[in-house]
Amino acid sequence: MVDDPTPPDRQELAAELALGLLEGADRAEALRRCLSDPAFAAEVEAWGHRLSPLLDMTRAKAPSERVWSAIEARTADMGSLRRELRLWRGGAIVAGAIAASLALVMILPVTRPVVDPVGVSQLADAQRATLMAVSYDPRTGSLRLSASGLGGEGKSPELWVIPEDGVPRSLGLIGAQGGSLPVDPGLRAFLRDGVTLAITMEDSATAPHRAPSAAPVLTGKISII
Amino acid sequence: MARTEDGEARLARERLSAALRLTASGDPKALRRVYDLTSMKLFGICLRISGDREAAEDILQDVYVKVWRRASAFDERCASPISWLAMIARNAAIDWRRAEKRYFADGDDRLEAMADDAPLADYVMQQDEARRRLLACLDGLDEKQSDAIRRTFLGGLSYPELAAQLGAPLGTVKSWIRRGMQGLKECLGDG
């Protein structure tokens, strides 16, 4: 760009993303970096904490009644999300292997498992609260997803796999109710131990997308057990 | 006098934290309580950034649906409850603006919402330590840098929008922001 002889360094880019200045390809690139570079993501979040007291200066204003009615309707269906997740976790995953750990460490079987290996992941938001469980069966090439409770307002959750090269590939849109998601045969090789899965909220009409357009709402790593 | 206001601020914070904890346990009445305590403030933020009343109401809905989903992730050691909520609202509004893509002129709602960004006297009285430090550090910056940072953060502006508002070339505006943010980080003592 003519006006910008020096591209931003890493620190500057984090500050610019946190301020919300970036748009288009620059923003997509910075968001991609948030997915692949945890230190960068932490720097962006730290800026949010530093600047948030400024928000006290905006003037309060009352929204109309319709806002609460809509929230009430949209949250009513999601009440049982946490309970479903617990049940799903207890029942479908090889006993005890995943436990309640949010660390998403690689689990090395001590003895050779009698079942075929499966990939599992727990997707969490930035505060490390687990909100979604994912398992992958390499025999059928499909993912099984717990209910996400995500969605609404024309946006749908889109699942991404981010392998070692740091470039997200869309696995497609997922429903708020979870369920089974067949993986494109060309993408199956990416679903390996240690790679990152992420969910962003995207425009459902134009999916699947070449790159995410928003910060991930949930991320996690795949462990093969 | 100051002691009473500090006490009130602390009480408000504890009340909100308690409501968030109950929300995390899945209690819909607690979500309503969080809404009653914070919706006017968060709506002000959504409106300030989106500049469109109807859009701001849609964004606000999304914000509380997120709060319902993520309340268990709130960690009081990292942020005050109202800062945590305010950032969710701000980020949702910025996402909306960036998705909108259109380069719009400031609407009436937005201008009205911008009318008094200056802190009110009683707000200043109740400022907690973090806010006092931030404002002191912003005031210590070059005025152009500090103005650019405030406008951007409170207005959800992109670089071209900021350059247009300030009537300065894009490269100059970028350098104000970058130097200002660097100075701010150093002043806040974690650069």
PDB file of N, CA and C in Angstrom, chain A residues 150-217:
ATOM      1  N   LEU A 150     -24.750 -23.038  19.094  1.00  0.00           N
ATOM      2  CA  LEU A 150     -24.301 -21.827  18.402  1.00  0.00           C
ATOM      3  C   LEU A 150     -25.237 -21.525  17.241  1.00  0.00           C
ATOM      4  N   GLY A 151     -25.319 -20.271  16.848  1.00  0.00           N
ATOM      5  CA  GLY A 151     -26.080 -19.953  15.649  1.00  0.00           C
ATOM      6  C   GLY A 151     -27.104 -18.867  15.872  1.00  0.00           C
ATOM      7  N   GLY A 152     -27.782 -18.498  14.794  1.00  0.00           N
ATOM      8  CA  GLY A 152     -28.789 -17.461  14.896  1.00  0.00           C
ATOM      9  C   GLY A 152     -28.419 -16.244  14.073  1.00  0.00           C
ATOM     10  N   GLU A 153     -29.374 -15.424  13.725  1.00  0.00           N
ATOM     11  CA  GLU A 153     -29.170 -14.160  13.014  1.00  0.00           C
ATOM     12  C   GLU A 153     -28.432 -14.362  11.696  1.00  0.00           C
ATOM     13  N   GLY A 154     -28.740 -15.443  10.986  1.00  0.00           N
ATOM     14  CA  GLY A 154     -28.121 -15.634   9.684  1.00  0.00           C
ATOM     15  C   GLY A 154     -26.700 -16.154   9.736  1.00  0.00           C
ATOM     16  N   LYS A 155     -26.161 -16.348  10.946  1.00  0.00           N
ATOM     17  CA  LYS A 155     -24.799 -16.859  11.076  1.00  0.00           C
ATOM     18  C   LYS A 155     -24.856 -18.311  11.521  1.00  0.00           C
ATOM     19  N   SER A 156     -23.959 -19.100  10.974  1.00  0.00           N
ATOM     20  CA  SER A 156     -23.911 -20.497  11.366  1.00  0.00           C
ATOM     21  C   SER A 156     -22.493 -20.868  11.756  1.00  0.00           C
ATOM     22  N   PRO A 157     -22.362 -21.854  12.660  1.00  0.00           N
ATOM     23  CA  PRO A 157     -21.017 -22.273  13.036  1.00  0.00           C
ATOM     24  C   PRO A 157     -20.354 -23.054  11.903  1.00  0.00           C
ATOM     25  N   GLU A 158     -19.132 -22.664  11.548  1.00  0.00           N
ATOM     26  CA  GLU A 158     -18.365 -23.355  10.528  1.00  0.00           C
ATOM     27  C   GLU A 158     -17.132 -23.954  11.200  1.00  0.00           C
ATOM     28  N   LEU A 159     -16.904 -25.236  10.891  1.00  0.00           N
ATOM     29  CA  LEU A 159     -15.790 -25.949  11.530  1.00  0.00           C
ATOM     30  C   LEU A 159     -14.568 -25.918  10.621  1.00  0.00           C
ATOM     31  N   TRP A 160     -13.405 -25.655  11.228  1.00  0.00           N
ATOM     32  CA  TRP A 160     -12.147 -25.560  10.470  1.00  0.00           C
ATOM     33  C   TRP A 160     -11.140 -26.532  11.046  1.00  0.00           C
ATOM     34  N   VAL A 161     -10.309 -27.068  10.172  1.00  0.00           N
ATOM     35  CA  VAL A 161      -9.144 -27.801  10.658  1.00  0.00           C
ATOM     36  C   VAL A 161      -7.932 -26.956  10.280  1.00  0.00           C
ATOM     37  N   ILE A 162      -7.030 -26.817  11.269  1.00  0.00           N
ATOM     38  CA  ILE A 162      -5.820 -26.025  11.020  1.00  0.00           C
ATOM     39  C   ILE A 162      -4.602 -26.915  11.260  1.00  0.00           C
ATOM     40  N   PRO A 163      -4.049 -27.446  10.167  1.00  0.00           N
ATOM     41  CA  PRO A 163      -2.890 -28.332  10.321  1.00  0.00           C
ATOM     42  C   PRO A 163      -1.598 -27.540  10.572  1.00  0.00           C
ATOM     43  N   GLU A 164      -0.476 -28.225  10.496  1.00  0.00           N
ATOM     44  CA  GLU A 164       0.819 -27.624  10.864  1.00  0.00           C
ATOM     45  C   GLU A 164       1.143 -26.359  10.065  1.00  0.00           C
ATOM     46  N   ASP A 165       0.637 -26.277   8.833  1.00  0.00           N
ATOM     47  CA  ASP A 165       0.982 -25.094   8.035  1.00  0.00           C
ATOM     48  C   ASP A 165       0.216 -23.843   8.474  1.00  0.00           C
ATOM     49  N   GLY A 166      -0.710 -23.997   9.436  1.00  0.00           N
ATOM     50  CA  GLY A 166      -1.419 -22.840   9.965  1.00  0.00           C
ATOM     51  C   GLY A 166      -2.534 -22.305   9.081  1.00  0.00           C
ATOM     52  N   VAL A 167      -2.809 -22.975   7.963  1.00  0.00           N
ATOM     53  CA  VAL A 167      -3.862 -22.478   7.065  1.00  0.00           C
ATOM     54  C   VAL A 167      -5.175 -23.224   7.340  1.00  0.00           C
ATOM     55  N   PRO A 168      -6.219 -22.509   7.778  1.00  0.00           N
ATOM     56  CA  PRO A 168      -7.482 -23.189   8.074  1.00  0.00           C
ATOM     57  C   PRO A 168      -8.159 -23.727   6.811  1.00  0.00           C
ATOM     58  N   ARG A 169      -8.706 -24.938   6.899  1.00  0.00           N
ATOM     59  CA  ARG A 169      -9.520 -25.507   5.812  1.00  0.00           C
ATOM     60  C   ARG A 169     -10.912 -25.755   6.372  1.00  0.00           C
ATOM     61  N   SER A 170     -11.896 -25.322   5.631  1.00  0.00           N
ATOM     62  CA  SER A 170     -13.268 -25.493   6.109  1.00  0.00           C
ATOM     63  C   SER A 170     -13.717 -26.948   5.995  1.00  0.00           C
ATOM     64  N   LEU A 171     -14.260 -27.459   7.087  1.00  0.00           N
ATOM     65  CA  LEU A 171     -14.863 -28.790   7.060  1.00  0.00           C
ATOM     66  C   LEU A 171     -16.366 -28.684   6.821  1.00  0.00           C
ATOM     67  N   GLY A 172     -16.841 -27.459   6.785  1.00  0.00           N
ATOM     68  CA  GLY A 172     -18.254 -27.236   6.497  1.00  0.00           C
ATOM     69  C   GLY A 172     -19.008 -26.654   7.680  1.00  0.00           C
ATOM     70  N   LEU A 173     -20.271 -26.372   7.435  1.00  0.00           N
ATOM     71  CA  LEU A 173     -21.134 -25.830   8.478  1.00  0.00           C
ATOM     72  C   LEU A 173     -21.613 -26.943   9.381  1.00  0.00           C
ATOM     73  N   ILE A 174     -21.826 -26.624  10.649  1.00  0.00           N
ATOM     74  CA  ILE A 174     -22.386 -27.624  11.549  1.00  0.00           C
ATOM     75  C   ILE A 174     -23.690 -27.081  12.123  1.00  0.00           C
ATOM     76  N   GLY A 175     -24.583 -27.956  12.464  1.00  0.00           N
ATOM     77  CA  GLY A 175     -25.874 -27.523  12.987  1.00  0.00           C
ATOM     78  C   GLY A 175     -25.781 -27.233  14.473  1.00  0.00           C
ATOM     79  N   ALA A 176     -26.724 -26.429  14.965  1.00  0.00           N
ATOM     80  CA  ALA A 176     -26.751 -26.125  16.396  1.00  0.00           C
ATOM     81  C   ALA A 176     -26.964 -27.399  17.223  1.00  0.00           C
ATOM     82  N   GLN A 177     -27.566 -28.386  16.600  1.00  0.00           N
ATOM     83  CA  GLN A 177     -27.865 -29.613  17.346  1.00  0.00           C
ATOM     84  C   GLN A 177     -26.754 -30.652  17.260  1.00  0.00           C
ATOM     85  N   GLY A 178     -25.666 -30.322  16.598  1.00  0.00           N
ATOM     86  CA  GLY A 178     -24.559 -31.273  16.469  1.00  0.00           C
ATOM     87  C   GLY A 178     -24.930 -32.376  15.504  1.00  0.00           C
ATOM     88  N   GLY A 179     -24.465 -33.607  15.798  1.00  0.00           N
ATOM     89  CA  GLY A 179     -24.775 -34.712  14.908  1.00  0.00           C
ATOM     90  C   GLY A 179     -23.550 -35.135  14.124  1.00  0.00           C
ATOM     91  N   SER A 180     -23.812 -35.776  12.964  1.00  0.00           N
ATOM     92  CA  SER A 180     -22.723 -36.358  12.199  1.00  0.00           C
ATOM     93  C   SER A 180     -22.340 -35.446  11.036  1.00  0.00           C
ATOM     94  N   LEU A 181     -21.046 -35.318  10.776  1.00  0.00           N
ATOM     95  CA  LEU A 181     -20.581 -34.485   9.667  1.00  0.00           C
ATOM     96  C   LEU A 181     -19.582 -35.278   8.832  1.00  0.00           C
ATOM     97  N   PRO A 182     -19.967 -35.698   7.617  1.00  0.00           N
ATOM     98  CA  PRO A 182     -19.013 -36.415   6.772  1.00  0.00           C
ATOM     99  C   PRO A 182     -17.904 -35.454   6.320  1.00  0.00           C
ATOM    100  N   VAL A 183     -16.669 -35.952   6.347  1.00  0.00           N
ATOM    101  CA  VAL A 183     -15.548 -35.097   5.976  1.00  0.00           C
ATOM    102  C   VAL A 183     -15.161 -35.375   4.528  1.00  0.00           C
ATOM    103  N   ASP A 184     -14.982 -34.317   3.765  1.00  0.00           N
ATOM    104  CA  ASP A 184     -14.547 -34.427   2.386  1.00  0.00           C
ATOM    105  C   ASP A 184     -13.286 -35.302   2.319  1.00  0.00           C
ATOM    106  N   PRO A 185     -13.285 -36.326   1.426  1.00  0.00           N
ATOM    107  CA  PRO A 185     -12.141 -37.254   1.387  1.00  0.00           C
ATOM    108  C   PRO A 185     -10.801 -36.531   1.239  1.00  0.00           C
ATOM    109  N   GLY A 186     -10.782 -35.415   0.532  1.00  0.00           N
ATOM    110  CA  GLY A 186      -9.547 -34.669   0.339  1.00  0.00           C
ATOM    111  C   GLY A 186      -9.017 -34.019   1.608  1.00  0.00           C
ATOM    112  N   LEU A 187      -9.897 -33.902   2.612  1.00  0.00           N
ATOM    113  CA  LEU A 187      -9.484 -33.213   3.845  1.00  0.00           C
ATOM    114  C   LEU A 187      -9.188 -34.179   4.984  1.00  0.00           C
ATOM    115  N   ARG A 188      -9.512 -35.473   4.766  1.00  0.00           N
ATOM    116  CA  ARG A 188      -9.395 -36.424   5.877  1.00  0.00           C
ATOM    117  C   ARG A 188      -7.970 -36.558   6.397  1.00  0.00           C
ATOM    118  N   ALA A 189      -6.993 -36.435   5.472  1.00  0.00           N
ATOM    119  CA  ALA A 189      -5.595 -36.608   5.878  1.00  0.00           C
ATOM    120  C   ALA A 189      -5.166 -35.542   6.897  1.00  0.00           C
ATOM    121  N   PHE A 190      -5.893 -34.417   6.927  1.00  0.00           N
ATOM    122  CA  PHE A 190      -5.529 -33.359   7.877  1.00  0.00           C
ATOM    123  C   PHE A 190      -5.944 -33.696   9.310  1.00  0.00           C
ATOM    124  N   LEU A 191      -6.886 -34.615   9.473  1.00  0.00           N
ATOM    125  CA  LEU A 191      -7.411 -34.884  10.813  1.00  0.00           C
ATOM    126  C   LEU A 191      -6.475 -35.832  11.550  1.00  0.00           C
ATOM    127  N   ARG A 192      -5.372 -35.264  12.026  1.00  0.00           N
ATOM    128  CA  ARG A 192      -4.359 -36.068  12.694  1.00  0.00           C
ATOM    129  C   ARG A 192      -4.126 -35.546  14.101  1.00  0.00           C
ATOM    130  N   ASP A 193      -3.391 -36.344  14.860  1.00  0.00           N
ATOM    131  CA  ASP A 193      -3.112 -35.972  16.228  1.00  0.00           C
ATOM    132  C   ASP A 193      -2.436 -34.603  16.314  1.00  0.00           C
ATOM    133  N   GLY A 194      -2.937 -33.755  17.211  1.00  0.00           N
ATOM    134  CA  GLY A 194      -2.263 -32.479  17.478  1.00  0.00           C
ATOM    135  C   GLY A 194      -2.719 -31.321  16.616  1.00  0.00           C
ATOM    136  N   VAL A 195      -3.498 -31.582  15.551  1.00  0.00           N
ATOM    137  CA  VAL A 195      -3.940 -30.445  14.749  1.00  0.00           C
ATOM    138  C   VAL A 195      -5.104 -29.726  15.449  1.00  0.00           C
ATOM    139  N   THR A 196      -5.279 -28.479  15.099  1.00  0.00           N
ATOM    140  CA  THR A 196      -6.286 -27.652  15.763  1.00  0.00           C
ATOM    141  C   THR A 196      -7.616 -27.679  15.008  1.00  0.00           C
ATOM    142  N   LEU A 197      -8.690 -27.749  15.780  1.00  0.00           N
ATOM    143  CA  LEU A 197     -10.026 -27.535  15.219  1.00  0.00           C
ATOM    144  C   LEU A 197     -10.528 -26.197  15.743  1.00  0.00           C
ATOM    145  N   ALA A 198     -11.284 -25.496  14.932  1.00  0.00           N
ATOM    146  CA  ALA A 198     -11.813 -24.212  15.392  1.00  0.00           C
ATOM    147  C   ALA A 198     -13.187 -23.986  14.783  1.00  0.00           C
ATOM    148  N   ILE A 199     -14.001 -23.234  15.492  1.00  0.00           N
ATOM    149  CA  ILE A 199     -15.318 -22.863  14.971  1.00  0.00           C
ATOM    150  C   ILE A 199     -15.420 -21.349  14.897  1.00  0.00           C
ATOM    151  N   THR A 200     -15.848 -20.860  13.735  1.00  0.00           N
ATOM    152  CA  THR A 200     -16.156 -19.433  13.622  1.00  0.00           C
ATOM    153  C   THR A 200     -17.612 -19.306  13.187  1.00  0.00           C
ATOM    154  N   MET A 201     -18.185 -18.147  13.410  1.00  0.00           N
ATOM    155  CA  MET A 201     -19.563 -17.915  12.990  1.00  0.00           C
ATOM    156  C   MET A 201     -19.533 -17.234  11.620  1.00  0.00           C
ATOM    157  N   GLU A 202     -20.190 -17.887  10.665  1.00  0.00           N
ATOM    158  CA  GLU A 202     -20.083 -17.402   9.286  1.00  0.00           C
ATOM    159  C   GLU A 202     -21.459 -17.305   8.625  1.00  0.00           C
ATOM    160  N   ASP A 203     -21.470 -16.604   7.516  1.00  0.00           N
ATOM    161  CA  ASP A 203     -22.670 -16.474   6.718  1.00  0.00           C
ATOM    162  C   ASP A 203     -22.994 -17.831   6.082  1.00  0.00           C
ATOM    163  N   SER A 204     -24.143 -18.392   6.434  1.00  0.00           N
ATOM    164  CA  SER A 204     -24.441 -19.742   5.962  1.00  0.00           C
ATOM    165  C   SER A 204     -24.701 -19.795   4.457  1.00  0.00           C
ATOM    166  N   ALA A 205     -25.140 -18.688   3.881  1.00  0.00           N
ATOM    167  CA  ALA A 205     -25.505 -18.702   2.461  1.00  0.00           C
ATOM    168  C   ALA A 205     -24.303 -18.937   1.552  1.00  0.00           C
ATOM    169  N   THR A 206     -23.104 -18.525   1.992  1.00  0.00           N
ATOM    170  CA  THR A 206     -21.949 -18.587   1.104  1.00  0.00           C
ATOM    171  C   THR A 206     -20.942 -19.670   1.507  1.00  0.00           C
ATOM    172  N   ALA A 207     -21.289 -20.516   2.509  1.00  0.00           N
ATOM    173  CA  ALA A 207     -20.363 -21.550   2.988  1.00  0.00           C
ATOM    174  C   ALA A 207     -20.251 -22.689   1.967  1.00  0.00           C
ATOM    175  N   PRO A 208     -19.161 -23.483   1.954  1.00  0.00           N
ATOM    176  CA  PRO A 208     -17.980 -23.291   2.814  1.00  0.00           C
ATOM    177  C   PRO A 208     -17.089 -22.174   2.299  1.00  0.00           C
ATOM    178  N   HIS A 209     -16.330 -21.571   3.224  1.00  0.00           N
ATOM    179  CA  HIS A 209     -15.506 -20.415   2.874  1.00  0.00           C
ATOM    180  C   HIS A 209     -14.041 -20.801   2.736  1.00  0.00           C
ATOM    181  N   ARG A 210     -13.335 -19.939   1.983  1.00  0.00           N
ATOM    182  CA  ARG A 210     -11.900 -20.173   1.812  1.00  0.00           C
ATOM    183  C   ARG A 210     -11.125 -19.827   3.078  1.00  0.00           C
ATOM    184  N   ALA A 211     -11.614 -18.829   3.817  1.00  0.00           N
ATOM    185  CA  ALA A 211     -10.922 -18.411   5.039  1.00  0.00           C
ATOM    186  C   ALA A 211     -11.944 -17.890   6.033  1.00  0.00           C
ATOM    187  N   PRO A 212     -11.669 -18.002   7.325  1.00  0.00           N
ATOM    188  CA  PRO A 212     -12.612 -17.473   8.314  1.00  0.00           C
ATOM    189  C   PRO A 212     -12.705 -15.950   8.229  1.00  0.00           C
ATOM    190  N   SER A 213     -13.886 -15.401   8.552  1.00  0.00           N
ATOM    191  CA  SER A 213     -14.051 -13.947   8.502  1.00  0.00           C
ATOM    192  C   SER A 213     -14.163 -13.344   9.889  1.00  0.00           C
ATOM    193  N   ALA A 214     -14.156 -14.196  10.929  1.00  0.00           N
ATOM    194  CA  ALA A 214     -14.314 -13.671  12.286  1.00  0.00           C
ATOM    195  C   ALA A 214     -13.415 -14.471  13.220  1.00  0.00           C
ATOM    196  N   ALA A 215     -13.219 -13.945  14.402  1.00  0.00           N
ATOM    197  CA  ALA A 215     -12.408 -14.656  15.393  1.00  0.00           C
ATOM    198  C   ALA A 215     -13.103 -15.960  15.766  1.00  0.00           C
ATOM    199  N   PRO A 216     -12.332 -17.002  16.085  1.00  0.00           N
ATOM    200  CA  PRO A 216     -12.953 -18.267  16.455  1.00  0.00           C
ATOM    201  C   PRO A 216     -13.714 -18.130  17.768  1.00  0.00           C
ATOM    202  N   VAL A 217     -14.870 -18.774  17.831  1.00  0.00           N
ATOM    203  CA  VAL A 217     -15.592 -18.791  19.104  1.00  0.00           C
ATOM    204  C   VAL A 217     -15.137 -19.975  19.943  1.00  0.00           C
TER     205      VAL A 217
END
